[in-house]
Amino acid sequence: MKKTSTRLADGRELIYYDSRDDSVRDAVDRRPLDRTVTTSEVRRDPLLGDAVAIASHRQGRTYHPPAGECPLCPSEGDRLSEIPDSSYDVAVFENRFPSLAGDSGRCEVVCFTSDHDASFADLTEAQAGLVLEAWTDRTAELSHLPSVEQVFCFENRGAEIGVTLGHPHGQIYAYPFTTPRTALMLRSLAAHKEATGGENLFDSVLERELAGERVVLETDHWVAFVPYSAHWPYEVHLYPRRRVPDLLGLDEDARTEFPQVYLELLRRFDRIFGEDEPATPYISAWHQAPFGTLEEFDGVVREDFALHLELFTIRRTSGKLKFLAGSESGMNVFINDVPPETAAQRLREVAS
């Protein structure tokens, strides 16, 4: 992998990740852009104890542009985009409309391929491996920023999810705090460790799932399963067999095998509801240990956390979506219409 860092016309960082070491990335951003001005602010909810990012400047972000005006495609002739070069393998840049900025963290866009009409599932194993390298490198770099405590790599796919740009891409949020969801995991991890005299909760969960009926696929280095208490109609958790706290901890064998496993999962997701259904909308989310102190979680260290990916869709059956209504949105109590065992069986059935 070759990494080339440059700057866009408004000063934002742009990074090319190339599979070839002889790639040259010297194209200049020719757009007459002013410096980006953001209004991002993180506010704490005094009752719930969680954080809300207030980012009014995002109201003006690009919204469903025609394919010929996609800001994530390579620049060509007089059509100038966020990517000044005429081609790229993987490109990462600071979001022009970030939810988090400055002392409130950082947001980046990850362009998986220059092919506007592709999806992650269409990538080759080599291309998917390069995306994994980009995720890993950005996790390492962002973790060194003084305002960053947790790095979150994710992809939203599909208009039903709220995606406003059709080009295959994901995002990276670098939070200035430990996210509420991760904090819940760490509290459960601490409680389990104390109650069992030192056992690791993630290890126990993986061991239980491997012995059960919800495993979707498993390889030498990865295990994918529908969790016992899945929140979403079709939800898969992907764990490396060897527990590591973040993407940086994956060994070479796990990195080599990841593209094969992940692409297979994505392709199965696209076949859950039949060949005639539109592409399955999904969210794919990496969970990594925070880089800040874990003193508030008694007895827990970073190495206790287990890196894992959660992949889920909001489609519950053909033509119908799972909405977060009263119980979910009002009380954070999920009601799942698809038994996890049924979801796992269906995902095994659609194996390629």
mmCIF file of C-alpha atoms in Angstrom:
data_model
loop_
_atom_site.group_PDB
_atom_site.id
_atom_site.type_symbol
_atom_site.label_atom_id
_atom_site.label_comp_id
_atom_site.label_asym_id
_atom_site.label_seq_id
_atom_site.Cartn_x
_atom_site.Cartn_y
_atom_site.Cartn_z
ATOM 1 C CA MET A 1 0.000 0.000 0.000
ATOM 2 C CA LYS A 2 1.169 3.539 -0.822
ATOM 3 C CA LYS A 3 -0.209 6.472 1.145
ATOM 4 C CA THR A 4 -0.166 10.025 -0.239
ATOM 5 C CA SER A 5 -1.397 12.973 1.828
ATOM 6 C CA THR A 6 -2.295 16.296 0.226
ATOM 7 C CA ARG A 7 -4.619 19.264 0.771
ATOM 8 C CA LEU A 8 -7.825 20.396 -0.889
ATOM 9 C CA ALA A 9 -8.369 24.010 -1.937
ATOM 10 C CA ASP A 10 -9.990 24.921 1.398
ATOM 11 C CA GLY A 11 -7.234 23.339 3.467
ATOM 12 C CA ARG A 12 -8.908 20.017 4.309
ATOM 13 C CA GLU A 13 -6.707 16.929 4.238
ATOM 14 C CA LEU A 14 -7.060 14.376 1.419
ATOM 15 C CA ILE A 15 -5.301 11.010 1.524
ATOM 16 C CA TYR A 16 -4.920 8.535 -1.339
ATOM 17 C CA TYR A 17 -4.381 4.852 -0.579
ATOM 18 C CA ASP A 18 -3.000 3.001 -3.591
ATOM 19 C CA SER A 19 -2.331 -0.662 -4.187
ATOM 20 C CA ARG A 20 0.666 0.208 -6.442
ATOM 21 C CA ASP A 21 3.814 1.710 -4.970
ATOM 22 C CA ASP A 22 4.542 3.662 -8.159
ATOM 23 C CA SER A 23 1.261 5.622 -8.116
ATOM 24 C CA VAL A 24 1.749 9.404 -8.354
ATOM 25 C CA ARG A 25 -0.858 11.674 -6.769
ATOM 26 C CA ASP A 26 0.038 15.286 -7.547
ATOM 27 C CA ALA A 27 -3.261 16.631 -8.957
ATOM 28 C CA VAL A 28 -4.211 20.049 -7.565
ATOM 29 C CA ASP A 29 -7.701 20.956 -6.387
ATOM 30 C CA ARG A 30 -8.690 23.724 -8.845
ATOM 31 C CA ARG A 31 -11.969 24.692 -7.170
ATOM 32 C CA PRO A 32 -12.275 28.257 -5.781
ATOM 33 C CA LEU A 33 -13.221 27.133 -2.271
ATOM 34 C CA ASP A 34 -13.250 29.327 0.819
ATOM 35 C CA ARG A 35 -12.010 27.927 4.091
ATOM 36 C CA THR A 36 -14.568 25.596 5.669
ATOM 37 C CA VAL A 37 -16.480 27.153 8.561
ATOM 38 C CA THR A 38 -18.232 24.787 10.967
ATOM 39 C CA THR A 39 -20.449 25.301 13.995
ATOM 40 C CA SER A 40 -20.089 21.880 15.586
ATOM 41 C CA GLU A 41 -20.687 21.790 19.320
ATOM 42 C CA VAL A 42 -21.039 18.832 21.692
ATOM 43 C CA ARG A 43 -23.629 19.236 24.445
ATOM 44 C CA ARG A 44 -24.222 16.882 27.379
ATOM 45 C CA ASP A 45 -27.728 15.777 28.294
ATOM 46 C CA PRO A 46 -27.909 16.269 32.089
ATOM 47 C CA LEU A 47 -30.599 13.590 32.510
ATOM 48 C CA LEU A 48 -29.263 10.817 30.286
ATOM 49 C CA GLY A 49 -25.584 11.655 30.585
ATOM 50 C CA ASP A 50 -25.006 11.198 26.849
ATOM 51 C CA ALA A 51 -23.760 13.676 24.246
ATOM 52 C CA VAL A 52 -25.441 15.387 21.303
ATOM 53 C CA ALA A 53 -23.525 17.052 18.460
ATOM 54 C CA ILE A 54 -25.171 20.314 17.387
ATOM 55 C CA ALA A 55 -24.053 21.003 13.805
ATOM 56 C CA SER A 56 -26.352 23.483 12.052
ATOM 57 C CA HIS A 57 -23.972 23.947 9.108
ATOM 58 C CA ARG A 58 -24.903 20.443 7.929
ATOM 59 C CA GLN A 59 -28.287 21.703 6.773
ATOM 60 C CA GLY A 60 -26.540 22.918 3.609
ATOM 61 C CA ARG A 61 -24.733 19.675 2.752
ATOM 62 C CA THR A 62 -24.932 18.111 -0.693
ATOM 63 C CA TYR A 63 -28.213 16.230 -1.108
ATOM 64 C CA HIS A 64 -28.807 13.549 -3.772
ATOM 65 C CA PRO A 65 -26.921 15.201 -6.648
ATOM 66 C CA PRO A 66 -27.236 13.673 -10.146
ATOM 67 C CA ALA A 67 -24.561 11.104 -10.986
ATOM 68 C CA GLY A 68 -22.803 13.586 -13.274
ATOM 69 C CA GLU A 69 -22.283 15.947 -10.334
ATOM 70 C CA CYS A 70 -21.211 13.425 -7.701
ATOM 71 C CA PRO A 71 -18.576 15.015 -5.426
ATOM 72 C CA LEU A 72 -16.986 11.612 -4.701
ATOM 73 C CA CYS A 73 -16.209 10.664 -8.309
ATOM 74 C CA PRO A 74 -12.749 11.547 -9.679
ATOM 75 C CA SER A 75 -12.400 14.956 -11.308
ATOM 76 C CA GLU A 76 -12.606 14.941 -15.076
ATOM 77 C CA GLY A 77 -12.081 17.949 -17.350
ATOM 78 C CA ASP A 78 -14.129 20.868 -16.062
ATOM 79 C CA ARG A 79 -16.134 18.660 -13.685
ATOM 80 C CA LEU A 80 -14.270 19.162 -10.413
ATOM 81 C CA SER A 81 -14.988 17.088 -7.317
ATOM 82 C CA GLU A 82 -13.589 16.400 -3.852
ATOM 83 C CA ILE A 83 -11.053 14.095 -5.544
ATOM 84 C CA PRO A 84 -8.753 16.208 -7.790
ATOM 85 C CA ASP A 85 -7.170 13.198 -9.511
ATOM 86 C CA SER A 86 -8.747 11.486 -12.531
ATOM 87 C CA SER A 87 -8.728 8.103 -10.774
ATOM 88 C CA TYR A 88 -8.144 6.551 -7.361
ATOM 89 C CA ASP A 89 -8.150 3.240 -5.508
ATOM 90 C CA VAL A 90 -9.269 4.412 -2.035
ATOM 91 C CA ALA A 91 -9.483 8.054 -0.982
ATOM 92 C CA VAL A 92 -10.119 9.581 2.441
ATOM 93 C CA PHE A 93 -10.763 13.256 3.131
ATOM 94 C CA GLU A 94 -12.025 15.526 5.880
ATOM 95 C CA ASN A 95 -15.772 15.943 5.581
ATOM 96 C CA ARG A 96 -16.765 19.357 4.226
ATOM 97 C CA PHE A 97 -19.879 19.241 6.432
ATOM 98 C CA PRO A 98 -18.649 17.497 9.587
ATOM 99 C CA SER A 99 -20.758 16.577 12.587
ATOM 100 C CA LEU A 100 -17.616 16.879 14.727
ATOM 101 C CA ALA A 101 -14.756 19.327 14.201
ATOM 102 C CA GLY A 102 -11.892 21.004 16.061
ATOM 103 C CA ASP A 103 -12.022 20.364 19.797
ATOM 104 C CA SER A 104 -15.204 18.343 19.194
ATOM 105 C CA GLY A 105 -13.422 15.679 17.136
ATOM 106 C CA ARG A 106 -13.147 15.015 13.416
ATOM 107 C CA CYS A 107 -15.189 13.470 10.594
ATOM 108 C CA GLU A 108 -13.776 11.878 7.448
ATOM 109 C CA VAL A 109 -15.248 10.406 4.274
ATOM 110 C CA VAL A 110 -13.861 7.106 2.934
ATOM 111 C CA CYS A 111 -14.382 6.517 -0.801
ATOM 112 C CA PHE A 112 -14.132 2.758 -1.389
ATOM 113 C CA THR A 113 -13.716 2.926 -5.176
ATOM 114 C CA SER A 114 -13.855 5.441 -8.012
ATOM 115 C CA ASP A 115 -16.657 3.405 -9.661
ATOM 116 C CA HIS A 116 -19.837 5.366 -8.948
ATOM 117 C CA ASP A 117 -22.173 2.470 -9.752
ATOM 118 C CA ALA A 118 -20.459 -0.145 -7.602
ATOM 119 C CA SER A 119 -21.094 -1.140 -3.989
ATOM 120 C CA PHE A 120 -18.724 -2.533 -1.376
ATOM 121 C CA ALA A 121 -19.962 -6.020 -2.253
ATOM 122 C CA ASP A 122 -18.732 -5.487 -5.827
ATOM 123 C CA LEU A 123 -15.127 -4.923 -4.739
ATOM 124 C CA THR A 124 -12.445 -7.527 -5.300
ATOM 125 C CA GLU A 125 -10.759 -9.057 -2.276
ATOM 126 C CA ALA A 126 -7.678 -6.935 -3.021
ATOM 127 C CA GLN A 127 -9.788 -3.744 -3.068
ATOM 128 C CA ALA A 128 -11.586 -4.682 0.165
ATOM 129 C CA GLY A 129 -8.211 -5.402 1.749
ATOM 130 C CA LEU A 130 -7.027 -1.920 0.797
ATOM 131 C CA VAL A 131 -10.092 -0.397 2.483
ATOM 132 C CA LEU A 132 -9.215 -2.373 5.625
ATOM 133 C CA GLU A 133 -5.699 -0.912 5.481
ATOM 134 C CA ALA A 134 -7.163 2.590 5.149
ATOM 135 C CA TRP A 135 -9.486 2.042 8.133
ATOM 136 C CA THR A 136 -6.544 0.782 10.179
ATOM 137 C CA ASP A 137 -4.259 3.641 9.209
ATOM 138 C CA ARG A 138 -6.891 6.274 9.950
ATOM 139 C CA THR A 139 -7.628 4.665 13.325
ATOM 140 C CA ALA A 140 -3.936 4.925 14.188
ATOM 141 C CA GLU A 141 -3.581 8.516 12.983
ATOM 142 C CA LEU A 142 -6.779 9.848 14.536
ATOM 143 C CA SER A 143 -6.053 8.203 17.882
ATOM 144 C CA HIS A 144 -3.074 10.548 18.254
ATOM 145 C CA LEU A 145 -5.175 13.723 18.038
ATOM 146 C CA PRO A 146 -5.526 15.278 21.509
ATOM 147 C CA SER A 147 -9.281 15.801 21.057
ATOM 148 C CA VAL A 148 -10.006 12.179 20.075
ATOM 149 C CA GLU A 149 -10.982 9.396 22.475
ATOM 150 C CA GLN A 150 -12.735 6.886 20.192
ATOM 151 C CA VAL A 151 -12.557 6.117 16.450
ATOM 152 C CA PHE A 152 -15.633 4.772 14.660
ATOM 153 C CA CYS A 153 -15.415 3.461 11.067
ATOM 154 C CA PHE A 154 -18.783 2.771 9.444
ATOM 155 C CA GLU A 155 -20.796 2.596 6.237
ATOM 156 C CA ASN A 156 -24.394 3.630 5.644
ATOM 157 C CA ARG A 157 -25.785 2.050 2.461
ATOM 158 C CA GLY A 158 -29.123 2.915 0.870
ATOM 159 C CA ALA A 159 -31.514 5.847 0.670
ATOM 160 C CA GLU A 160 -33.695 4.156 3.320
ATOM 161 C CA ILE A 161 -30.836 4.610 5.793
ATOM 162 C CA GLY A 162 -30.606 8.318 4.934
ATOM 163 C CA VAL A 163 -27.636 8.247 2.568
ATOM 164 C CA THR A 164 -27.486 11.455 0.518
ATOM 165 C CA LEU A 165 -24.656 10.461 -1.862
ATOM 166 C CA GLY A 166 -25.029 7.330 -3.986
ATOM 167 C CA HIS A 167 -21.298 6.787 -4.534
ATOM 168 C CA PRO A 168 -19.920 3.804 -2.526
ATOM 169 C CA HIS A 169 -18.412 5.362 0.557
ATOM 170 C CA GLY A 170 -18.262 5.210 4.319
ATOM 171 C CA GLN A 171 -17.309 7.561 7.110
ATOM 172 C CA ILE A 172 -15.039 7.778 10.125
ATOM 173 C CA TYR A 173 -16.077 9.674 13.236
ATOM 174 C CA ALA A 174 -13.374 10.509 15.758
ATOM 175 C CA TYR A 175 -15.230 11.315 18.983
ATOM 176 C CA PRO A 176 -13.866 13.421 21.873
ATOM 177 C CA PHE A 177 -15.540 11.017 24.315
ATOM 178 C CA THR A 178 -16.381 7.357 24.787
ATOM 179 C CA THR A 179 -19.696 6.770 23.018
ATOM 180 C CA PRO A 180 -22.714 5.708 25.122
ATOM 181 C CA ARG A 181 -23.016 2.342 23.364
ATOM 182 C CA THR A 182 -19.381 1.501 24.033
ATOM 183 C CA ALA A 183 -19.712 2.651 27.631
ATOM 184 C CA LEU A 184 -22.579 0.190 28.116
ATOM 185 C CA MET A 185 -20.401 -2.619 26.769
ATOM 186 C CA LEU A 186 -17.553 -1.626 29.093
ATOM 187 C CA ARG A 187 -19.858 -1.591 32.126
ATOM 188 C CA SER A 188 -21.172 -5.050 31.257
ATOM 189 C CA LEU A 189 -17.600 -6.190 30.688
ATOM 190 C CA ALA A 190 -16.549 -4.904 34.124
ATOM 191 C CA ALA A 191 -19.539 -6.460 35.889
ATOM 192 C CA HIS A 192 -18.975 -9.851 34.232
ATOM 193 C CA LYS A 193 -15.270 -9.780 35.047
ATOM 194 C CA GLU A 194 -15.982 -9.123 38.715
ATOM 195 C CA ALA A 195 -18.829 -11.644 38.972
ATOM 196 C CA THR A 196 -16.854 -14.480 37.374
ATOM 197 C CA GLY A 197 -13.463 -13.871 38.936
ATOM 198 C CA GLY A 198 -11.851 -12.547 35.776
ATOM 199 C CA GLU A 199 -13.659 -14.083 32.795
ATOM 200 C CA ASN A 200 -13.972 -11.988 29.667
ATOM 201 C CA LEU A 201 -17.555 -11.295 28.573
ATOM 202 C CA PHE A 202 -16.731 -11.054 24.859
ATOM 203 C CA ASP A 203 -14.996 -14.431 25.007
ATOM 204 C CA SER A 204 -17.990 -15.939 26.772
ATOM 205 C CA VAL A 205 -20.415 -14.560 24.176
ATOM 206 C CA LEU A 206 -18.346 -15.882 21.287
ATOM 207 C CA GLU A 207 -17.985 -19.296 22.922
ATOM 208 C CA ARG A 208 -21.752 -19.530 23.468
ATOM 209 C CA GLU A 209 -22.560 -18.528 19.911
ATOM 210 C CA LEU A 210 -20.081 -21.020 18.443
ATOM 211 C CA ALA A 211 -21.876 -23.783 20.337
ATOM 212 C CA GLY A 212 -25.330 -22.662 19.178
ATOM 213 C CA GLU A 213 -27.491 -22.411 16.065
ATOM 214 C CA ARG A 214 -26.978 -18.771 15.107
ATOM 215 C CA VAL A 215 -23.565 -19.016 13.408
ATOM 216 C CA VAL A 216 -23.807 -17.776 9.824
ATOM 217 C CA LEU A 217 -20.282 -18.623 8.731
ATOM 218 C CA GLU A 218 -16.914 -19.293 10.319
ATOM 219 C CA THR A 219 -13.347 -19.510 9.043
ATOM 220 C CA ASP A 220 -9.938 -20.049 10.583
ATOM 221 C CA HIS A 221 -9.766 -16.465 11.847
ATOM 222 C CA TRP A 222 -13.313 -15.018 11.826
ATOM 223 C CA VAL A 223 -16.773 -15.932 13.133
ATOM 224 C CA ALA A 224 -20.050 -14.345 11.967
ATOM 225 C CA PHE A 225 -23.263 -14.926 13.913
ATOM 226 C CA VAL A 226 -26.689 -13.465 14.579
ATOM 227 C CA PRO A 227 -26.615 -12.505 18.283
ATOM 228 C CA TYR A 228 -28.989 -14.074 20.787
ATOM 229 C CA SER A 229 -30.673 -10.722 21.487
ATOM 230 C CA ALA A 230 -30.446 -9.165 18.014
ATOM 231 C CA HIS A 231 -32.054 -5.727 17.897
ATOM 232 C CA TRP A 232 -32.611 -5.658 14.131
ATOM 233 C CA PRO A 233 -34.501 -8.043 11.797
ATOM 234 C CA TYR A 234 -31.258 -9.182 10.146
ATOM 235 C CA GLU A 235 -28.166 -8.423 12.218
ATOM 236 C CA VAL A 236 -24.781 -10.132 12.065
ATOM 237 C CA HIS A 237 -21.792 -9.659 14.354
ATOM 238 C CA LEU A 238 -18.363 -10.468 12.928
ATOM 239 C CA TYR A 239 -15.569 -11.259 15.414
ATOM 240 C CA PRO A 240 -11.934 -12.210 14.923
ATOM 241 C CA ARG A 241 -11.309 -15.477 16.773
ATOM 242 C CA ARG A 242 -8.320 -13.894 18.517
ATOM 243 C CA ARG A 243 -9.537 -11.048 20.705
ATOM 244 C CA VAL A 244 -7.930 -7.681 19.928
ATOM 245 C CA PRO A 245 -9.078 -4.199 21.056
ATOM 246 C CA ASP A 246 -8.962 -2.460 17.675
ATOM 247 C CA LEU A 247 -8.122 -2.768 13.984
ATOM 248 C CA LEU A 248 -4.446 -2.192 14.712
ATOM 249 C CA GLY A 249 -4.349 -5.451 16.679
ATOM 250 C CA LEU A 250 -5.347 -7.736 13.792
ATOM 251 C CA ASP A 251 -2.559 -10.067 12.705
ATOM 252 C CA GLU A 252 -1.643 -10.723 9.090
ATOM 253 C CA ASP A 253 -3.678 -13.919 8.825
ATOM 254 C CA ALA A 254 -6.857 -12.194 10.010
ATOM 255 C CA ARG A 255 -6.240 -9.259 7.648
ATOM 256 C CA THR A 256 -5.737 -11.582 4.709
ATOM 257 C CA GLU A 257 -8.915 -13.531 5.419
ATOM 258 C CA PHE A 258 -11.158 -10.551 6.240
ATOM 259 C CA PRO A 259 -12.028 -9.494 2.651
ATOM 260 C CA GLN A 260 -13.233 -12.991 1.762
ATOM 261 C CA VAL A 261 -15.481 -13.213 4.849
ATOM 262 C CA TYR A 262 -16.833 -9.686 4.742
ATOM 263 C CA LEU A 263 -17.621 -9.673 1.026
ATOM 264 C CA GLU A 264 -19.466 -12.970 1.439
ATOM 265 C CA LEU A 265 -21.595 -11.468 4.245
ATOM 266 C CA LEU A 266 -22.455 -8.384 2.179
ATOM 267 C CA ARG A 267 -23.417 -10.515 -0.821
ATOM 268 C CA ARG A 268 -25.660 -12.669 1.347
ATOM 269 C CA PHE A 269 -27.335 -9.539 2.686
ATOM 270 C CA ASP A 270 -28.188 -8.528 -0.869
ATOM 271 C CA ARG A 271 -29.937 -11.879 -1.397
ATOM 272 C CA ILE A 272 -31.938 -12.088 1.841
ATOM 273 C CA PHE A 273 -35.177 -10.850 0.284
ATOM 274 C CA GLY A 274 -34.806 -12.366 -3.177
ATOM 275 C CA GLU A 275 -33.185 -11.419 -6.451
ATOM 276 C CA ASP A 276 -36.001 -9.051 -7.489
ATOM 277 C CA GLU A 277 -35.684 -6.803 -4.404
ATOM 278 C CA PRO A 278 -33.633 -3.585 -4.545
ATOM 279 C CA ALA A 279 -30.203 -3.685 -2.918
ATOM 280 C CA THR A 280 -30.519 -4.263 0.823
ATOM 281 C CA PRO A 281 -30.013 -1.073 2.866
ATOM 282 C CA TYR A 282 -27.609 -1.605 5.739
ATOM 283 C CA ILE A 283 -25.345 -0.095 8.353
ATOM 284 C CA SER A 284 -21.925 -1.639 8.884
ATOM 285 C CA ALA A 285 -20.161 -0.508 12.048
ATOM 286 C CA TRP A 286 -16.749 -1.288 13.545
ATOM 287 C CA HIS A 287 -16.639 -1.303 17.363
ATOM 288 C CA GLN A 288 -13.187 -0.490 18.747
ATOM 289 C CA ALA A 289 -11.913 0.149 22.247
ATOM 290 C CA PRO A 290 -11.624 3.819 23.249
ATOM 291 C CA PHE A 291 -8.135 5.290 23.379
ATOM 292 C CA GLY A 292 -8.850 7.313 26.487
ATOM 293 C CA THR A 293 -8.672 6.237 30.098
ATOM 294 C CA LEU A 294 -11.024 3.476 31.294
ATOM 295 C CA GLU A 295 -10.743 4.294 34.991
ATOM 296 C CA GLU A 296 -14.513 4.592 35.429
ATOM 297 C CA PHE A 297 -14.965 0.966 34.340
ATOM 298 C CA ASP A 298 -13.546 -0.879 37.355
ATOM 299 C CA GLY A 299 -10.892 -3.430 36.502
ATOM 300 C CA VAL A 300 -11.233 -3.110 32.710
ATOM 301 C CA VAL A 301 -8.268 -2.421 30.438
ATOM 302 C CA ARG A 302 -8.253 -1.780 26.675
ATOM 303 C CA GLU A 303 -7.125 -5.332 25.967
ATOM 304 C CA ASP A 304 -10.349 -6.667 27.515
ATOM 305 C CA PHE A 305 -12.409 -5.101 24.720
ATOM 306 C CA ALA A 306 -13.078 -7.151 21.587
ATOM 307 C CA LEU A 307 -12.959 -5.535 18.187
ATOM 308 C CA HIS A 308 -16.011 -6.556 16.190
ATOM 309 C CA LEU A 309 -18.151 -5.444 13.285
ATOM 310 C CA GLU A 310 -21.932 -5.179 13.440
ATOM 311 C CA LEU A 311 -23.844 -5.401 10.158
ATOM 312 C CA PHE A 312 -27.609 -4.899 10.093
ATOM 313 C CA THR A 313 -30.478 -3.874 7.850
ATOM 314 C CA ILE A 314 -33.626 -1.907 8.639
ATOM 315 C CA ARG A 315 -35.619 -3.960 6.103
ATOM 316 C CA ARG A 316 -37.681 -6.565 7.993
ATOM 317 C CA THR A 317 -39.272 -8.292 5.001
ATOM 318 C CA SER A 318 -39.806 -7.678 1.303
ATOM 319 C CA GLY A 319 -40.932 -4.077 0.788
ATOM 320 C CA LYS A 320 -41.223 -3.300 4.513
ATOM 321 C CA LEU A 321 -38.892 -1.413 6.825
ATOM 322 C CA LYS A 322 -38.327 -1.648 10.562
ATOM 323 C CA PHE A 323 -39.077 1.800 11.993
ATOM 324 C CA LEU A 324 -37.796 2.954 15.364
ATOM 325 C CA ALA A 325 -41.149 4.002 16.779
ATOM 326 C CA GLY A 326 -42.447 4.561 20.307
ATOM 327 C CA SER A 327 -40.736 1.784 22.263
ATOM 328 C CA GLU A 328 -37.420 1.998 20.412
ATOM 329 C CA SER A 329 -37.144 5.790 20.071
ATOM 330 C CA GLY A 330 -38.958 6.717 23.270
ATOM 331 C CA MET A 331 -37.602 4.081 25.654
ATOM 332 C CA ASN A 332 -34.694 2.452 23.767
ATOM 333 C CA VAL A 333 -36.425 -0.936 24.048
ATOM 334 C CA PHE A 334 -36.185 -2.742 20.710
ATOM 335 C CA ILE A 335 -38.880 -5.081 19.430
ATOM 336 C CA ASN A 336 -37.578 -7.495 16.801
ATOM 337 C CA ASP A 337 -40.075 -9.149 14.412
ATOM 338 C CA VAL A 338 -37.597 -11.772 13.149
ATOM 339 C CA PRO A 339 -36.319 -14.409 15.608
ATOM 340 C CA PRO A 340 -32.488 -14.415 15.527
ATOM 341 C CA GLU A 341 -32.466 -18.161 14.836
ATOM 342 C CA THR A 342 -34.687 -17.638 11.771
ATOM 343 C CA ALA A 343 -32.459 -14.802 10.544
ATOM 344 C CA ALA A 344 -29.345 -16.961 10.910
ATOM 345 C CA GLN A 345 -30.967 -19.823 9.007
ATOM 346 C CA ARG A 346 -31.978 -17.504 6.181
ATOM 347 C CA LEU A 347 -28.453 -16.071 5.931
ATOM 348 C CA ARG A 348 -27.040 -19.594 5.730
ATOM 349 C CA GLU A 349 -29.536 -20.505 3.019
ATOM 350 C CA VAL A 350 -28.455 -17.678 0.715
ATOM 351 C CA ALA A 351 -24.803 -18.734 0.699
ATOM 352 C CA SER A 352 -23.169 -18.276 -2.675
#
